């Protein structure tokens, strides 16, 4: 049986994304991703591909943190942007995220890089491109994933409740044009990568997210992974 990405989504997200997707483009993406999984080493593992959607139901989604590409090293990517499984060495960008979190909200750096507890609270940890070949950053860019994940952003924009869109770096910030609802808040800054971390530090995104949620009468995110 050929891969059907839309059918693999949780039902709530499928209902929202399917009307926003071009069937021809999606079919081409299906064929490309299936072939890559069959012929190459691809991350994340196929069973983890849609973890962002599984852990963050559409109705509960209150925050989007957008990444660009999954980690391309063994054992790192597991379907959540910036996250790695428990026990995996914390990558530099995530280490910088934790440093800013500590400076912003005095949350001590977590012993784990697994951000699943954030996702379970309504933070959609989405990459713009959801797969990558091992050791080849950006190798699946321009193959159709961008249209697929843009549909997810548009679906969040359609929500009447506030969603806070966190866009780090020039690539993510281009997606701000997809957020048109006046009820939403967009938080933009430099990327936490070591290449741009000096401009990322001091931006206080986590307190800004919680303020935007509180202003809309929504519960704040508990960012402390040690408490989850």
mmCIF file of C-alpha atoms in Angstrom:
data_model
loop_
_atom_site.group_PDB
_atom_site.id
_atom_site.type_symbol
_atom_site.label_atom_id
_atom_site.label_comp_id
_atom_site.label_asym_id
_atom_site.label_seq_id
_atom_site.Cartn_x
_atom_site.Cartn_y
_atom_site.Cartn_z
ATOM 1 C CA UNK A 1 0.000 0.000 0.000
ATOM 2 C CA UNK A 2 1.346 3.385 -0.980
ATOM 3 C CA UNK A 3 1.972 6.046 1.639
ATOM 4 C CA UNK A 4 -0.963 8.404 2.313
ATOM 5 C CA UNK A 5 0.289 11.248 4.449
ATOM 6 C CA UNK A 6 -3.066 12.944 4.913
ATOM 7 C CA UNK A 7 -4.687 9.671 5.998
ATOM 8 C CA UNK A 8 -1.867 9.195 8.516
ATOM 9 C CA UNK A 9 -2.726 12.417 10.344
ATOM 10 C CA UNK A 10 -4.872 12.343 13.476
ATOM 11 C CA UNK A 11 -8.515 12.799 12.489
ATOM 12 C CA UNK A 12 -8.854 16.316 13.880
ATOM 13 C CA UNK A 13 -5.874 17.651 11.950
ATOM 14 C CA UNK A 14 -6.803 15.712 8.822
ATOM 15 C CA UNK A 15 -10.217 17.375 8.738
ATOM 16 C CA UNK A 16 -8.567 20.805 8.938
ATOM 17 C CA UNK A 17 -5.659 20.282 6.556
ATOM 18 C CA UNK A 18 -7.215 18.241 3.761
ATOM 19 C CA UNK A 19 -9.370 21.105 2.376
ATOM 20 C CA UNK A 20 -6.291 23.357 2.309
ATOM 21 C CA UNK A 21 -4.038 20.979 0.376
ATOM 22 C CA UNK A 22 -3.623 20.562 -3.368
ATOM 23 C CA UNK A 23 -4.255 16.859 -4.114
ATOM 24 C CA UNK A 24 -1.712 16.746 -6.952
ATOM 25 C CA UNK A 25 1.045 18.281 -4.822
ATOM 26 C CA UNK A 26 0.207 16.018 -1.923
ATOM 27 C CA UNK A 27 0.321 12.928 -4.142
ATOM 28 C CA UNK A 28 3.782 13.938 -5.362
ATOM 29 C CA UNK A 29 4.926 14.432 -1.769
ATOM 30 C CA UNK A 30 3.505 11.018 -0.821
ATOM 31 C CA UNK A 31 5.504 9.356 -3.596
ATOM 32 C CA UNK A 32 8.711 11.202 -2.740
ATOM 33 C CA UNK A 33 8.564 10.487 1.000
ATOM 34 C CA UNK A 34 7.666 6.825 0.474
ATOM 35 C CA UNK A 35 10.594 6.350 -1.910
ATOM 36 C CA UNK A 36 12.996 8.086 0.468
ATOM 37 C CA UNK A 37 11.974 5.907 3.414
ATOM 38 C CA UNK A 38 12.388 2.793 1.251
ATOM 39 C CA UNK A 39 15.751 3.695 -0.307
ATOM 40 C CA UNK A 40 17.505 5.997 2.169
ATOM 41 C CA UNK A 41 18.011 6.459 5.884
ATOM 42 C CA UNK A 42 15.452 9.125 6.740
ATOM 43 C CA UNK A 43 14.713 10.926 9.991
ATOM 44 C CA UNK A 44 12.547 10.969 11.985
ATOM 45 C CA UNK A 45 11.542 7.304 11.987
ATOM 46 C CA UNK A 46 8.363 6.821 10.021
ATOM 47 C CA UNK A 47 6.308 6.091 13.135
ATOM 48 C CA UNK A 48 7.334 9.453 14.628
ATOM 49 C CA UNK A 49 6.581 11.520 11.525
ATOM 50 C CA UNK A 50 3.425 13.186 12.845
ATOM 51 C CA UNK A 51 4.215 13.282 16.563
ATOM 52 C CA UNK A 52 3.722 17.063 16.630
ATOM 53 C CA UNK A 53 0.091 16.585 15.607
ATOM 54 C CA UNK A 54 -0.468 13.536 17.823
ATOM 55 C CA UNK A 55 0.707 15.281 20.986
ATOM 56 C CA UNK A 56 -1.033 18.582 20.246
ATOM 57 C CA UNK A 57 -4.655 18.182 19.218
ATOM 58 C CA UNK A 58 -6.047 20.906 16.992
ATOM 59 C CA UNK A 59 -8.600 22.113 19.531
ATOM 60 C CA UNK A 60 -5.902 22.369 22.225
ATOM 61 C CA UNK A 61 -3.241 24.076 20.102
ATOM 62 C CA UNK A 62 -2.431 27.473 21.630
ATOM 63 C CA UNK A 63 1.198 28.023 20.616
ATOM 64 C CA UNK A 64 3.236 27.203 17.506
ATOM 65 C CA UNK A 65 7.030 27.000 17.651
ATOM 66 C CA UNK A 66 8.213 26.600 14.083
ATOM 67 C CA UNK A 67 11.457 24.892 13.143
ATOM 68 C CA UNK A 68 12.895 24.469 9.670
ATOM 69 C CA UNK A 69 14.258 20.936 9.303
ATOM 70 C CA UNK A 70 14.449 17.827 11.498
ATOM 71 C CA UNK A 71 17.782 16.969 13.118
ATOM 72 C CA UNK A 72 19.720 14.771 10.691
ATOM 73 C CA UNK A 73 21.865 12.796 13.151
ATOM 74 C CA UNK A 74 21.109 9.265 14.402
ATOM 75 C CA UNK A 75 18.561 9.060 17.201
ATOM 76 C CA UNK A 76 17.844 12.796 17.356
ATOM 77 C CA UNK A 77 14.670 13.670 15.456
ATOM 78 C CA UNK A 78 11.411 12.303 16.804
ATOM 79 C CA UNK A 79 8.804 14.484 15.141
ATOM 80 C CA UNK A 80 8.866 17.562 17.393
ATOM 81 C CA UNK A 81 10.757 20.702 16.352
ATOM 82 C CA UNK A 82 13.923 21.382 18.392
ATOM 83 C CA UNK A 83 13.260 18.294 20.563
ATOM 84 C CA UNK A 84 15.358 15.153 21.040
ATOM 85 C CA UNK A 85 14.481 12.016 22.940
ATOM 86 C CA UNK A 86 15.381 11.611 26.581
ATOM 87 C CA UNK A 87 19.018 10.504 26.879
ATOM 88 C CA UNK A 88 20.113 12.090 23.596
ATOM 89 C CA UNK A 89 22.738 14.821 23.851
ATOM 90 C CA UNK A 90 21.078 18.245 23.763
ATOM 91 C CA UNK A 91 21.867 20.014 20.454
ATOM 92 C CA UNK A 92 23.336 23.545 20.469
ATOM 93 C CA UNK A 93 20.151 25.362 19.404
ATOM 94 C CA UNK A 94 18.122 23.646 22.110
ATOM 95 C CA UNK A 95 20.835 24.381 24.645
ATOM 96 C CA UNK A 96 20.491 28.058 23.757
ATOM 97 C CA UNK A 97 16.709 27.831 24.056
ATOM 98 C CA UNK A 98 17.168 26.503 27.578
ATOM 99 C CA UNK A 99 19.629 29.304 28.393
ATOM 100 C CA UNK A 100 17.103 31.921 27.305
ATOM 101 C CA UNK A 101 14.343 30.162 29.233
ATOM 102 C CA UNK A 102 16.492 30.315 32.368
ATOM 103 C CA UNK A 103 17.198 34.019 31.848
ATOM 104 C CA UNK A 104 13.577 34.800 31.002
ATOM 105 C CA UNK A 105 11.617 32.834 33.614
ATOM 106 C CA UNK A 106 14.359 31.469 35.903
ATOM 107 C CA UNK A 107 13.567 27.954 34.742
ATOM 108 C CA UNK A 108 16.713 25.869 35.260
ATOM 109 C CA UNK A 109 18.093 24.093 32.169
ATOM 110 C CA UNK A 110 16.396 20.740 31.796
ATOM 111 C CA UNK A 111 18.321 17.469 32.076
ATOM 112 C CA UNK A 112 16.450 16.235 28.996
ATOM 113 C CA UNK A 113 15.919 17.593 25.524
ATOM 114 C CA UNK A 114 12.529 15.901 25.171
ATOM 115 C CA UNK A 115 9.981 18.697 24.728
ATOM 116 C CA UNK A 116 6.952 16.396 24.660
ATOM 117 C CA UNK A 117 5.544 17.994 27.860
ATOM 118 C CA UNK A 118 5.326 21.305 26.017
ATOM 119 C CA UNK A 119 3.461 19.641 23.152
ATOM 120 C CA UNK A 120 1.058 17.982 25.576
ATOM 121 C CA UNK A 121 0.100 21.442 26.881
ATOM 122 C CA UNK A 122 -0.888 22.749 23.462
ATOM 123 C CA UNK A 123 2.438 23.796 21.932
ATOM 124 C CA UNK A 124 2.629 22.608 18.313
ATOM 125 C CA UNK A 125 6.333 21.873 17.780
ATOM 126 C CA UNK A 126 6.278 21.866 14.003
ATOM 127 C CA UNK A 127 9.069 21.821 11.457
ATOM 128 C CA UNK A 128 8.379 23.394 8.052
ATOM 129 C CA UNK A 129 9.915 20.272 6.456
ATOM 130 C CA UNK A 130 9.063 17.057 8.274
ATOM 131 C CA UNK A 131 11.697 14.644 6.946
ATOM 132 C CA UNK A 132 15.404 14.693 6.110
ATOM 133 C CA UNK A 133 18.031 12.263 4.814
ATOM 134 C CA UNK A 134 20.612 11.164 7.361
ATOM 135 C CA UNK A 135 23.498 13.593 7.446
ATOM 136 C CA UNK A 136 22.054 15.866 4.743
ATOM 137 C CA UNK A 137 20.483 18.998 6.221
ATOM 138 C CA UNK A 138 17.809 20.478 3.989
ATOM 139 C CA UNK A 139 17.733 17.470 1.689
ATOM 140 C CA UNK A 140 13.922 17.278 1.659
ATOM 141 C CA UNK A 141 13.305 20.997 1.269
ATOM 142 C CA UNK A 142 11.302 22.042 -1.772
ATOM 143 C CA UNK A 143 9.631 18.647 -2.165
ATOM 144 C CA UNK A 144 6.172 19.663 -0.980
ATOM 145 C CA UNK A 145 6.419 19.621 2.790
ATOM 146 C CA UNK A 146 6.330 23.415 2.925
ATOM 147 C CA UNK A 147 2.847 23.493 1.391
ATOM 148 C CA UNK A 148 1.745 20.755 3.796
ATOM 149 C CA UNK A 149 2.941 22.576 6.906
ATOM 150 C CA UNK A 150 1.781 25.965 5.601
ATOM 151 C CA UNK A 151 -1.675 24.375 5.619
ATOM 152 C CA UNK A 152 -1.219 23.623 9.324
ATOM 153 C CA UNK A 153 -0.328 27.269 9.968
ATOM 154 C CA UNK A 154 -3.364 28.413 7.981
ATOM 155 C CA UNK A 155 -5.556 26.016 9.963
ATOM 156 C CA UNK A 156 -4.285 27.509 13.214
ATOM 157 C CA UNK A 157 -4.919 30.984 11.828
ATOM 158 C CA UNK A 158 -8.546 29.924 11.275
ATOM 159 C CA UNK A 159 -9.056 29.308 14.983
ATOM 160 C CA UNK A 160 -11.212 31.940 16.695
ATOM 161 C CA UNK A 161 -9.203 31.506 19.888
ATOM 162 C CA UNK A 162 -5.805 33.132 20.231
ATOM 163 C CA UNK A 163 -2.784 31.231 18.994
ATOM 164 C CA UNK A 164 0.723 32.541 19.666
ATOM 165 C CA UNK A 165 3.056 31.984 16.710
ATOM 166 C CA UNK A 166 6.762 31.834 17.678
ATOM 167 C CA UNK A 167 8.973 32.398 14.638
ATOM 168 C CA UNK A 168 12.727 32.188 15.186
ATOM 169 C CA UNK A 169 15.094 33.088 12.347
ATOM 170 C CA UNK A 170 14.657 34.478 8.847
ATOM 171 C CA UNK A 171 13.136 31.301 7.417
ATOM 172 C CA UNK A 172 10.418 31.000 10.047
ATOM 173 C CA UNK A 173 9.695 34.713 10.027
ATOM 174 C CA UNK A 174 8.626 34.490 6.383
ATOM 175 C CA UNK A 175 5.606 32.529 7.606
ATOM 176 C CA UNK A 176 4.271 35.551 9.496
ATOM 177 C CA UNK A 177 2.343 36.520 6.359
ATOM 178 C CA UNK A 178 0.156 33.433 6.864
ATOM 179 C CA UNK A 179 -1.067 34.771 10.202
ATOM 180 C CA UNK A 180 -3.841 37.247 9.440
ATOM 181 C CA UNK A 181 -6.269 36.834 12.332
ATOM 182 C CA UNK A 182 -6.228 39.888 14.650
ATOM 183 C CA UNK A 183 -6.860 37.611 17.619
ATOM 184 C CA UNK A 184 -3.442 35.997 17.200
ATOM 185 C CA UNK A 185 0.011 37.128 18.341
ATOM 186 C CA UNK A 186 3.252 36.665 16.398
ATOM 187 C CA UNK A 187 6.558 36.650 18.295
ATOM 188 C CA UNK A 188 9.631 36.972 16.068
ATOM 189 C CA UNK A 189 13.346 36.992 16.787
ATOM 190 C CA UNK A 190 16.696 35.651 15.648
ATOM 191 C CA UNK A 191 17.214 31.894 15.597
ATOM 192 C CA UNK A 192 18.692 30.181 18.681
ATOM 193 C CA UNK A 193 21.428 28.624 16.554
ATOM 194 C CA UNK A 194 24.962 29.418 17.765
ATOM 195 C CA UNK A 195 25.348 31.458 14.544
ATOM 196 C CA UNK A 196 22.704 33.959 15.671
ATOM 197 C CA UNK A 197 22.324 33.298 19.397
ATOM 198 C CA UNK A 198 23.669 36.724 20.408
ATOM 199 C CA UNK A 199 20.590 38.275 18.816
ATOM 200 C CA UNK A 200 18.314 35.573 20.249
ATOM 201 C CA UNK A 201 19.432 36.002 23.840
ATOM 202 C CA UNK A 202 17.428 38.610 25.703
ATOM 203 C CA UNK A 203 14.309 38.353 23.550
ATOM 204 C CA UNK A 204 12.293 36.737 26.395
ATOM 205 C CA UNK A 205 9.933 34.725 24.171
ATOM 206 C CA UNK A 206 8.610 32.456 26.905
ATOM 207 C CA UNK A 207 7.271 35.220 29.145
ATOM 208 C CA UNK A 208 5.901 36.919 26.017
ATOM 209 C CA UNK A 209 4.005 33.756 25.078
ATOM 210 C CA UNK A 210 2.529 33.428 28.551
ATOM 211 C CA UNK A 211 1.506 37.099 28.633
ATOM 212 C CA UNK A 212 -0.216 36.771 25.260
ATOM 213 C CA UNK A 213 -2.081 33.691 26.486
ATOM 214 C CA UNK A 214 -3.033 35.290 29.802
ATOM 215 C CA UNK A 215 -4.273 38.427 28.020
ATOM 216 C CA UNK A 216 -6.673 36.198 26.077
ATOM 217 C CA UNK A 217 -7.826 34.352 29.189
ATOM 218 C CA UNK A 218 -5.884 31.224 28.276
ATOM 219 C CA UNK A 219 -3.784 29.168 30.739
ATOM 220 C CA UNK A 220 -0.055 29.825 30.617
ATOM 221 C CA UNK A 221 2.436 27.181 29.506
ATOM 222 C CA UNK A 222 4.491 25.547 32.241
ATOM 223 C CA UNK A 223 7.888 25.566 30.535
ATOM 224 C CA UNK A 224 9.693 23.718 33.339
ATOM 225 C CA UNK A 225 10.347 20.235 31.965
ATOM 226 C CA UNK A 226 11.580 19.059 35.357
ATOM 227 C CA UNK A 227 8.073 19.463 36.756
ATOM 228 C CA UNK A 228 6.284 17.517 34.081
#
